[in-house]
Amino acid sequence: SKYRRVNMAHTILLIQPTGGQETRTYADYETVVEFLEGVCKIYEEHLRQLNPNSPAITYDISELFKFIDSLFDLSCLVYQSSTSSYLPHNKEWIKEKIFGMLKKQAGH
């Protein structure tokens, strides 16, 4: 299925937390799902730094989305085998995909 193909696609994360160019960084993932989990891990790391003494990190999706919105830039490039090129996606697309992934994980 098309959905599965997209989810298995090589994905490049581009992130810039603040306006400073030096904060721009990128990472790459074998699949879209790994990329989405990677975005969640970035947020969890951020929470750990804010709450170093907290034994467990818990958050809800609205807090994660607020964090994504607070980033100066967050986007990704997803490989399209049909065109042999990378398609860019913005924060809204990323949030939509995270929402779908978390919903699936929760079994809804």
XYZ file of C-alpha atoms in Angstrom:
108
model
C 0.000 0.000 0.000
C 1.022 3.600 -0.591
C 0.831 4.385 3.154
C 3.251 1.610 3.995
C 5.666 2.700 1.263
C 5.735 6.242 2.612
C 6.275 4.980 6.168
C 9.261 2.880 5.076
C 10.930 5.814 3.330
C 14.310 7.253 4.300
C 13.657 10.520 6.173
C 15.894 13.473 7.014
C 15.063 15.621 10.051
C 15.977 19.319 9.931
C 15.739 21.134 13.232
C 16.647 24.619 14.415
C 15.479 25.255 18.008
C 16.200 29.010 17.991
C 16.846 31.820 15.526
C 20.617 31.259 15.710
C 21.975 29.513 12.616
C 24.453 27.616 14.807
C 21.552 25.702 16.434
C 20.554 24.173 13.079
C 21.152 20.444 12.930
C 19.945 17.405 11.052
C 19.582 13.668 11.540
C 18.480 10.878 9.289
C 16.241 7.883 9.837
C 15.572 4.721 7.859
C 11.793 5.137 8.098
C 9.166 7.798 8.739
C 8.117 6.025 11.955
C 11.706 6.102 13.273
C 11.796 9.799 12.408
C 8.534 10.455 14.306
C 9.854 8.531 17.313
C 13.034 10.587 17.010
C 11.043 13.830 17.316
C 9.359 12.437 20.455
C 12.791 11.507 21.859
C 14.083 15.042 21.255
C 11.160 16.353 23.313
C 11.721 13.737 26.045
C 15.397 14.779 26.216
C 14.270 18.411 26.542
C 11.959 17.413 29.434
C 14.785 15.474 31.129
C 16.978 18.562 31.028
C 14.161 20.633 32.535
C 13.417 17.996 35.213
C 16.725 16.255 35.942
C 15.441 14.720 39.201
C 12.216 13.333 37.818
C 12.341 9.507 37.631
C 9.784 9.255 34.831
C 9.024 11.546 31.919
C 5.336 11.857 31.112
C 3.613 14.301 28.795
C 0.548 14.562 26.659
C 0.344 15.219 22.970
C -0.709 18.858 23.375
C 2.526 19.581 25.284
C 4.555 17.852 22.580
C 2.799 19.931 19.914
C 3.459 23.146 21.869
C 7.135 22.212 21.941
C 7.137 21.561 18.173
C 5.452 24.939 17.594
C 8.028 26.666 19.826
C 10.937 25.485 17.658
C 12.242 28.084 15.232
C 12.246 25.471 12.497
C 11.346 21.805 12.252
C 10.852 20.083 8.947
C 11.692 16.848 7.222
C 12.507 15.444 3.813
C 10.923 12.112 2.929
C 12.340 10.025 0.098
C 9.894 9.316 -2.736
C 10.965 6.239 -4.687
C 8.557 7.077 -7.520
C 10.436 10.306 -8.318
C 13.825 9.423 -6.742
C 13.717 12.682 -4.821
C 13.000 14.018 -1.349
C 9.697 15.699 -0.566
C 9.753 18.408 2.143
C 7.152 18.458 4.929
C 6.417 21.106 7.560
C 5.504 21.116 11.268
C 1.796 20.582 10.578
C 2.483 17.398 8.590
C 4.857 16.163 11.293
C 2.271 16.792 14.042
C -0.426 15.019 12.029
C 1.826 11.977 11.543
C 2.856 11.895 15.233
C -0.805 12.079 16.214
C -1.597 9.111 13.956
C 1.354 7.107 15.265
C 0.539 7.715 18.946
C -3.124 6.947 18.361
C -2.152 3.644 16.735
C 0.227 2.844 19.631
C -2.559 3.541 22.120
C -4.705 1.067 20.197
C -7.471 3.471 19.140
